[in-house]
Amino acid sequence: MKLAVLISGSGSNLQAFIEACASGELSASIALVLSNRPGAGGLARAEAEGIATLTIDHRDFASREAFDRAMLDALEPVAPDLVILAGFMRILTPAFIAAFRGRLLNIHPSLLPKYPGLNTHQRALDAGDSEVGATVHFVTEELDGGPPLLFARVPVAAGDDAGALADKVQRREHVIYPLAARWFVEGRLALRNNQALLDGQVLPGNGIDLDAIRD
Ligand code: NHR
Ligand code: GAR
């Protein structure tokens, strides 16, 4: 299977996919890394592995629709089986979502449905939450509202600030994101009627807890 990975930043989740493809955890290859930010750290990680990269700067486009059209045009010859949003920071238009419906995943740094959108860890701290986390979900038109697949929880320790939580959560992201992608690559995942199915069974509304499936 061919993956396309969309990034905006450092690309630590991209790195987890690079390693999962190299180790055989994922029977897939990364056909393209696409960034909307020139100089994003993930571009250098991809180049170091000989993976094709492309930057499409959203600031060069008059509208979100035009930006998404340019990304679709770039992805068409690549024909990815699965598109991975890995710290990709631009809200996608319905035309983009429709082109990859059921083949488009995101990782969001919260325990969805809590805290869709930005600044998730600070919002969890402000609310006095005792745990934070990350969730892999199918992407739909509803921002961070597509059906969850897999999540990992991280306890909040005394003195943790948003940056400390982001570091701890990202370490779990690098476990759950390739694992959920593996389900897809193995043909076990589907999006039907806005519900996520694993092996034909509807997943719980929050997805599966990593703690429930690891030994
Ligand atoms: N697009 C759709 N249609 N649906 C989703 O679920 C999406 C999506 C695009 C990105 C990732 C998401 C996250 O995990 C994601 C999910 C960016 C923003 C945002 O507000 C919000 C959520 C996510 C990504 N972006 C600003 C915008 O105007 C720009 C912010 C910036 O550049 O720093 O697009 O959190
Ligand atoms: C990750 O923590 C991811 O959950 C978050 O950005 C980070 C990207 O890190 N995603 C979002 O906030 C999406 N809006 P990375 O570039 O090192 O993979």
mmCIF file of C-alpha atoms and ligand atoms in Angstrom:
data_model
loop_
_atom_site.group_PDB
_atom_site.id
_atom_site.type_symbol
_atom_site.label_atom_id
_atom_site.label_comp_id
_atom_site.label_asym_id
_atom_site.label_seq_id
_atom_site.Cartn_x
_atom_site.Cartn_y
_atom_site.Cartn_z
ATOM 1 C CA MET A 1 0.000 0.000 0.000
ATOM 2 C CA LYS A 2 1.057 3.532 -0.753
ATOM 3 C CA LEU A 3 0.831 6.205 1.902
ATOM 4 C CA ALA A 4 0.869 9.971 1.541
ATOM 5 C CA VAL A 5 1.743 11.867 4.720
ATOM 6 C CA LEU A 6 0.669 15.485 5.150
ATOM 7 C CA ILE A 7 2.639 17.560 7.648
ATOM 8 C CA SER A 8 3.118 21.107 8.870
ATOM 9 C CA GLY A 9 5.797 20.702 11.517
ATOM 10 C CA SER A 10 8.563 18.631 13.025
ATOM 11 C CA GLY A 11 7.291 15.328 11.702
ATOM 12 C CA SER A 12 7.848 13.084 14.698
ATOM 13 C CA ASN A 13 4.725 11.142 13.738
ATOM 14 C CA LEU A 14 6.045 10.931 10.176
ATOM 15 C CA GLN A 15 9.231 9.472 11.686
ATOM 16 C CA ALA A 16 7.151 6.826 13.460
ATOM 17 C CA PHE A 17 5.636 5.863 10.085
ATOM 18 C CA ILE A 18 9.060 5.781 8.433
ATOM 19 C CA GLU A 19 10.211 3.364 11.127
ATOM 20 C CA ALA A 20 7.026 1.264 11.003
ATOM 21 C CA CYS A 21 7.414 0.846 7.237
ATOM 22 C CA ALA A 22 11.109 -0.045 7.606
ATOM 23 C CA SER A 23 10.527 -2.583 10.378
ATOM 24 C CA GLY A 24 7.693 -4.335 8.582
ATOM 25 C CA GLU A 25 5.134 -3.348 11.211
ATOM 26 C CA LEU A 26 3.384 -1.659 8.287
ATOM 27 C CA SER A 27 3.331 -3.375 4.878
ATOM 28 C CA ALA A 28 3.361 -0.034 3.159
ATOM 29 C CA SER A 29 5.632 2.603 1.723
ATOM 30 C CA ILE A 30 5.490 6.370 1.939
ATOM 31 C CA ALA A 31 5.075 7.621 -1.617
ATOM 32 C CA LEU A 32 4.967 11.330 -0.792
ATOM 33 C CA VAL A 33 5.386 13.717 2.126
ATOM 34 C CA LEU A 34 3.470 16.922 1.506
ATOM 35 C CA SER A 35 3.944 20.031 3.660
ATOM 36 C CA ASN A 36 2.030 23.287 3.636
ATOM 37 C CA ARG A 37 4.947 24.938 5.465
ATOM 38 C CA PRO A 38 8.253 25.567 3.706
ATOM 39 C CA GLY A 39 11.079 24.295 5.900
ATOM 40 C CA ALA A 40 8.912 22.046 8.070
ATOM 41 C CA GLY A 41 11.217 19.718 10.028
ATOM 42 C CA GLY A 42 9.487 16.654 8.645
ATOM 43 C CA LEU A 43 10.671 17.501 5.121
ATOM 44 C CA ALA A 44 14.286 16.958 6.163
ATOM 45 C CA ARG A 45 13.385 13.660 7.836
ATOM 46 C CA ALA A 46 11.768 12.474 4.585
ATOM 47 C CA GLU A 47 14.629 13.668 2.416
ATOM 48 C CA ALA A 48 17.094 11.823 4.638
ATOM 49 C CA GLU A 49 15.193 8.624 3.803
ATOM 50 C CA GLY A 50 14.982 9.321 0.073
ATOM 51 C CA ILE A 51 11.213 9.861 0.268
ATOM 52 C CA ALA A 52 9.690 12.261 -2.269
ATOM 53 C CA THR A 53 8.620 15.579 -0.765
ATOM 54 C CA LEU A 54 6.560 18.486 -1.932
ATOM 55 C CA THR A 55 5.728 21.831 -0.352
ATOM 56 C CA ILE A 56 2.496 23.564 -1.254
ATOM 57 C CA ASP A 57 2.374 26.815 0.711
ATOM 58 C CA HIS A 58 -1.222 27.648 1.555
ATOM 59 C CA ARG A 59 -0.282 31.360 1.584
ATOM 60 C CA ASP A 60 0.169 31.187 -2.203
ATOM 61 C CA PHE A 61 -3.547 30.492 -2.709
ATOM 62 C CA ALA A 62 -6.504 32.860 -2.640
ATOM 63 C CA SER A 63 -8.864 30.390 -0.987
ATOM 64 C CA ARG A 64 -8.927 27.113 0.950
ATOM 65 C CA GLU A 65 -10.632 25.546 -2.065
ATOM 66 C CA ALA A 66 -7.765 26.543 -4.367
ATOM 67 C CA PHE A 67 -5.163 25.273 -1.894
ATOM 68 C CA ASP A 68 -6.957 21.941 -1.522
ATOM 69 C CA ARG A 69 -7.315 21.656 -5.312
ATOM 70 C CA ALA A 70 -3.541 22.054 -5.640
ATOM 71 C CA MET A 71 -2.998 19.310 -3.061
ATOM 72 C CA LEU A 72 -5.475 17.028 -4.844
ATOM 73 C CA ASP A 73 -3.699 17.658 -8.156
ATOM 74 C CA ALA A 74 -0.367 16.766 -6.536
ATOM 75 C CA LEU A 75 -1.763 13.612 -4.956
ATOM 76 C CA GLU A 76 -3.535 12.334 -8.061
ATOM 77 C CA PRO A 77 -0.460 10.870 -9.818
ATOM 78 C CA VAL A 78 0.715 9.402 -6.498
ATOM 79 C CA ALA A 79 -2.628 7.598 -6.045
ATOM 80 C CA PRO A 80 -2.172 6.925 -2.333
ATOM 81 C CA ASP A 81 -4.232 4.152 -0.752
ATOM 82 C CA LEU A 82 -4.178 5.989 2.568
ATOM 83 C CA VAL A 83 -3.595 9.648 3.455
ATOM 84 C CA ILE A 84 -2.131 10.375 6.893
ATOM 85 C CA LEU A 85 -2.484 13.787 8.542
ATOM 86 C CA ALA A 86 0.530 13.992 10.852
ATOM 87 C CA GLY A 87 0.511 17.369 12.545
ATOM 88 C CA PHE A 88 -1.092 18.901 9.475
ATOM 89 C CA MET A 89 -2.495 22.266 10.524
ATOM 90 C CA ARG A 90 -4.839 23.394 7.735
ATOM 91 C CA ILE A 91 -8.557 22.676 7.922
ATOM 92 C CA LEU A 92 -9.525 20.713 4.792
ATOM 93 C CA THR A 93 -12.483 21.526 2.544
ATOM 94 C CA PRO A 94 -15.286 19.064 1.767
ATOM 95 C CA ALA A 95 -13.860 18.472 -1.738
ATOM 96 C CA PHE A 96 -10.609 17.167 -0.287
ATOM 97 C CA ILE A 97 -12.397 15.026 2.292
ATOM 98 C CA ALA A 98 -14.683 13.555 -0.379
ATOM 99 C CA ALA A 99 -11.729 12.543 -2.554
ATOM 100 C CA PHE A 100 -10.258 10.429 0.265
ATOM 101 C CA ARG A 101 -13.302 9.556 2.337
ATOM 102 C CA GLY A 102 -12.609 6.399 4.357
ATOM 103 C CA ARG A 103 -8.903 6.589 3.450
ATOM 104 C CA LEU A 104 -7.965 9.675 5.470
ATOM 105 C CA LEU A 105 -6.710 9.508 9.076
ATOM 106 C CA ASN A 106 -5.688 12.137 11.623
ATOM 107 C CA ILE A 107 -4.126 12.049 15.055
ATOM 108 C CA HIS A 108 -5.491 14.647 17.403
ATOM 109 C CA PRO A 109 -3.803 15.495 20.712
ATOM 110 C CA SER A 110 -6.821 15.015 22.988
ATOM 111 C CA LEU A 111 -9.157 12.324 24.206
ATOM 112 C CA LEU A 112 -11.891 12.963 21.649
ATOM 113 C CA PRO A 113 -14.655 14.058 21.742
ATOM 114 C CA LYS A 114 -13.035 16.377 24.280
ATOM 115 C CA TYR A 115 -11.185 19.410 22.941
ATOM 116 C CA PRO A 116 -11.465 19.397 19.165
ATOM 117 C CA GLY A 117 -9.436 22.210 17.592
ATOM 118 C CA LEU A 118 -6.278 23.814 18.918
ATOM 119 C CA ASN A 119 -4.443 24.238 22.289
ATOM 120 C CA THR A 120 -5.811 20.965 23.578
ATOM 121 C CA HIS A 121 -3.382 20.363 26.453
ATOM 122 C CA GLN A 122 -3.763 23.878 27.866
ATOM 123 C CA ARG A 123 -7.525 23.522 27.705
ATOM 124 C CA ALA A 124 -7.337 20.201 29.572
ATOM 125 C CA LEU A 125 -5.104 21.778 32.239
ATOM 126 C CA ASP A 126 -7.440 24.754 32.592
ATOM 127 C CA ALA A 127 -10.343 22.341 33.079
ATOM 128 C CA GLY A 128 -8.436 20.472 35.808
ATOM 129 C CA ASP A 129 -8.461 17.164 33.889
ATOM 130 C CA SER A 130 -6.517 14.322 35.507
ATOM 131 C CA GLU A 131 -5.597 12.755 32.175
ATOM 132 C CA VAL A 132 -4.896 13.843 28.615
ATOM 133 C CA GLY A 133 -4.122 11.847 25.491
ATOM 134 C CA ALA A 134 -4.328 11.467 21.755
ATOM 135 C CA THR A 135 -6.872 9.912 19.416
ATOM 136 C CA VAL A 136 -6.534 8.502 15.895
ATOM 137 C CA HIS A 137 -9.714 9.093 13.910
ATOM 138 C CA PHE A 138 -11.155 8.959 10.419
ATOM 139 C CA VAL A 139 -11.303 12.478 8.996
ATOM 140 C CA THR A 140 -14.697 13.784 7.939
ATOM 141 C CA GLU A 141 -16.043 17.262 7.215
ATOM 142 C CA GLU A 142 -16.611 17.812 10.924
ATOM 143 C CA LEU A 143 -13.363 19.149 12.415
ATOM 144 C CA ASP A 144 -11.870 16.493 14.692
ATOM 145 C CA GLY A 145 -15.364 14.975 14.671
ATOM 146 C CA GLY A 146 -14.848 11.901 12.498
ATOM 147 C CA PRO A 147 -15.187 8.500 14.201
ATOM 148 C CA PRO A 148 -12.340 7.641 16.605
ATOM 149 C CA LEU A 149 -10.314 4.446 16.119
ATOM 150 C CA LEU A 150 -7.720 4.220 18.871
ATOM 151 C CA PHE A 151 -6.686 6.417 21.799
ATOM 152 C CA ALA A 152 -3.971 6.490 24.452
ATOM 153 C CA ARG A 153 -4.339 8.130 27.858
ATOM 154 C CA VAL A 154 -1.580 9.912 29.776
ATOM 155 C CA PRO A 155 -1.975 10.925 33.441
ATOM 156 C CA VAL A 156 -1.393 14.574 34.320
ATOM 157 C CA ALA A 157 1.343 14.843 36.963
ATOM 158 C CA ALA A 158 1.797 17.708 39.414
ATOM 159 C CA GLY A 159 3.734 20.492 37.723
ATOM 160 C CA ASP A 160 3.032 19.367 34.153
ATOM 161 C CA ASP A 161 2.595 22.286 31.784
ATOM 162 C CA ALA A 162 1.184 22.059 28.270
ATOM 163 C CA GLY A 163 4.634 21.473 26.813
ATOM 164 C CA ALA A 164 5.396 18.609 29.168
ATOM 165 C CA LEU A 165 2.048 17.017 28.354
ATOM 166 C CA ALA A 166 2.653 17.430 24.618
ATOM 167 C CA ASP A 167 5.972 15.561 24.969
ATOM 168 C CA LYS A 168 4.434 12.697 26.922
ATOM 169 C CA VAL A 169 1.402 12.439 24.649
ATOM 170 C CA GLN A 170 3.529 12.455 21.507
ATOM 171 C CA ARG A 171 5.398 9.379 22.714
ATOM 172 C CA ARG A 172 2.047 7.564 22.822
ATOM 173 C CA GLU A 173 1.052 9.042 19.444
ATOM 174 C CA HIS A 174 4.025 7.290 17.891
ATOM 175 C CA VAL A 175 2.635 3.972 19.130
ATOM 176 C CA ILE A 176 -1.053 4.336 18.325
ATOM 177 C CA TYR A 177 -0.828 6.022 14.933
ATOM 178 C CA PRO A 178 1.138 3.296 13.102
ATOM 179 C CA LEU A 179 -0.969 0.671 14.886
ATOM 180 C CA ALA A 180 -4.250 2.135 13.645
ATOM 181 C CA ALA A 181 -2.742 2.522 10.164
ATOM 182 C CA ARG A 182 -1.768 -1.131 10.316
ATOM 183 C CA TRP A 183 -5.428 -2.041 10.795
ATOM 184 C CA PHE A 184 -6.200 -0.069 7.639
ATOM 185 C CA VAL A 185 -3.355 -1.611 5.644
ATOM 186 C CA GLU A 186 -4.524 -5.074 6.676
ATOM 187 C CA GLY A 187 -7.982 -4.265 5.305
ATOM 188 C CA ARG A 188 -9.599 -4.427 8.733
ATOM 189 C CA LEU A 189 -10.960 -0.849 8.917
ATOM 190 C CA ALA A 190 -13.856 0.802 7.176
ATOM 191 C CA LEU A 191 -15.905 3.998 7.443
ATOM 192 C CA ARG A 192 -19.612 3.300 6.915
ATOM 193 C CA ASN A 193 -22.489 5.682 7.670
ATOM 194 C CA ASN A 194 -20.094 7.863 9.638
ATOM 195 C CA GLN A 195 -19.154 4.938 11.890
ATOM 196 C CA ALA A 196 -15.777 3.227 12.116
ATOM 197 C CA LEU A 197 -15.765 -0.546 11.673
ATOM 198 C CA LEU A 198 -12.920 -2.846 12.736
ATOM 199 C CA ASP A 199 -13.287 -6.381 11.415
ATOM 200 C CA GLY A 200 -16.883 -5.507 10.534
ATOM 201 C CA GLN A 201 -17.765 -4.465 14.092
ATOM 202 C CA VAL A 202 -18.724 -0.895 14.965
ATOM 203 C CA LEU A 203 -16.064 0.601 17.235
ATOM 204 C CA PRO A 204 -16.985 2.265 20.550
ATOM 205 C CA GLY A 205 -17.766 5.970 20.223
ATOM 206 C CA ASN A 206 -14.391 6.987 21.681
ATOM 207 C CA GLY A 207 -12.462 4.283 19.820
ATOM 208 C CA ILE A 208 -10.352 1.562 21.435
ATOM 209 C CA ASP A 209 -8.161 2.292 24.477
ATOM 210 C CA LEU A 210 -4.539 1.278 23.851
ATOM 211 C CA ASP A 211 -4.432 -0.013 27.445
ATOM 212 C CA ALA A 212 -7.170 -2.510 26.564
ATOM 213 C CA ILE A 213 -5.226 -4.179 23.751
ATOM 214 C CA ARG A 214 -1.586 -4.258 24.779
ATOM 215 C CA ASP A 215 -0.129 -7.064 26.828
HETATM 216 N N1 NHR B 1 -10.012 18.960 8.129
HETATM 217 C C1 NHR B 1 -11.241 18.460 8.261
HETATM 218 N N2 NHR B 1 -12.134 18.784 7.333
HETATM 219 N N3 NHR B 1 -11.598 17.646 9.276
HETATM 220 C C2 NHR B 1 -10.719 17.347 10.234
HETATM 221 O O1 NHR B 1 -11.091 16.542 11.217
HETATM 222 C C3 NHR B 1 -9.396 17.869 10.165
HETATM 223 C C4 NHR B 1 -9.076 18.678 9.081
HETATM 224 C C5 NHR B 1 -7.797 19.247 8.971
HETATM 225 C C6 NHR B 1 -6.863 19.031 9.954
HETATM 226 C C7 NHR B 1 -6.202 18.147 12.167
HETATM 227 C C8 NHR B 1 -6.744 18.958 13.362
HETATM 228 C C9 NHR B 1 -6.124 18.505 14.684
HETATM 229 O O2 NHR B 1 -5.854 17.318 14.855
HETATM 230 C C10 NHR B 1 -7.187 18.252 11.049
HETATM 231 C C11 NHR B 1 -8.432 17.643 11.161
HETATM 232 C C12 NHR B 1 -5.880 22.452 12.201
HETATM 233 C C13 NHR B 1 -6.835 23.218 12.840
HETATM 234 C C14 NHR B 1 -6.917 24.711 12.629
HETATM 235 O O3 NHR B 1 -7.678 25.398 13.293
HETATM 236 C C15 NHR B 1 -7.747 22.577 13.662
HETATM 237 C C16 NHR B 1 -7.689 21.207 13.817
HETATM 238 C C17 NHR B 1 -6.730 20.449 13.158
HETATM 239 C C18 NHR B 1 -5.817 21.078 12.357
HETATM 240 N N4 NHR B 1 -6.130 25.261 11.668
HETATM 241 C C19 NHR B 1 -6.087 26.675 11.313
HETATM 242 C C20 NHR B 1 -6.783 26.925 9.975
HETATM 243 O O4 NHR B 1 -7.208 28.069 9.787
HETATM 244 C C21 NHR B 1 -4.654 27.145 11.174
HETATM 245 C C22 NHR B 1 -3.854 26.957 12.425
HETATM 246 C C23 NHR B 1 -2.341 27.105 12.188
HETATM 247 O O5 NHR B 1 -1.876 27.214 11.049
HETATM 248 O O6 NHR B 1 -1.616 27.049 13.211
HETATM 249 O O7 NHR B 1 -6.833 26.020 9.112
HETATM 250 O O8 NHR B 1 -6.006 19.321 15.628
HETATM 251 C C1 GAR B 2 1.218 16.073 17.223
HETATM 252 O O1 GAR B 2 1.231 16.111 18.622
HETATM 253 C C2 GAR B 2 -0.207 16.018 16.729
HETATM 254 O O2 GAR B 2 -1.072 15.336 17.610
HETATM 255 C C3 GAR B 2 -0.558 17.454 16.691
HETATM 256 O O3 GAR B 2 0.603 18.134 16.283
HETATM 257 C C4 GAR B 2 1.744 17.380 16.653
HETATM 258 C C5 GAR B 2 2.594 17.165 15.442
HETATM 259 O O4 GAR B 2 3.836 16.681 15.804
HETATM 260 N N1 GAR B 2 -1.581 17.672 15.730
HETATM 261 C C6 GAR B 2 -2.298 18.756 15.724
HETATM 262 O O5 GAR B 2 -2.258 19.585 16.600
HETATM 263 C C7 GAR B 2 -3.198 18.862 14.525
HETATM 264 N N2 GAR B 2 -3.855 20.118 14.562
HETATM 265 P P1 GAR B 2 4.826 16.088 14.701
HETATM 266 O O6 GAR B 2 4.955 17.112 13.589
HETATM 267 O O7 GAR B 2 6.123 15.943 15.453
HETATM 268 O O8 GAR B 2 4.272 14.790 14.230
#
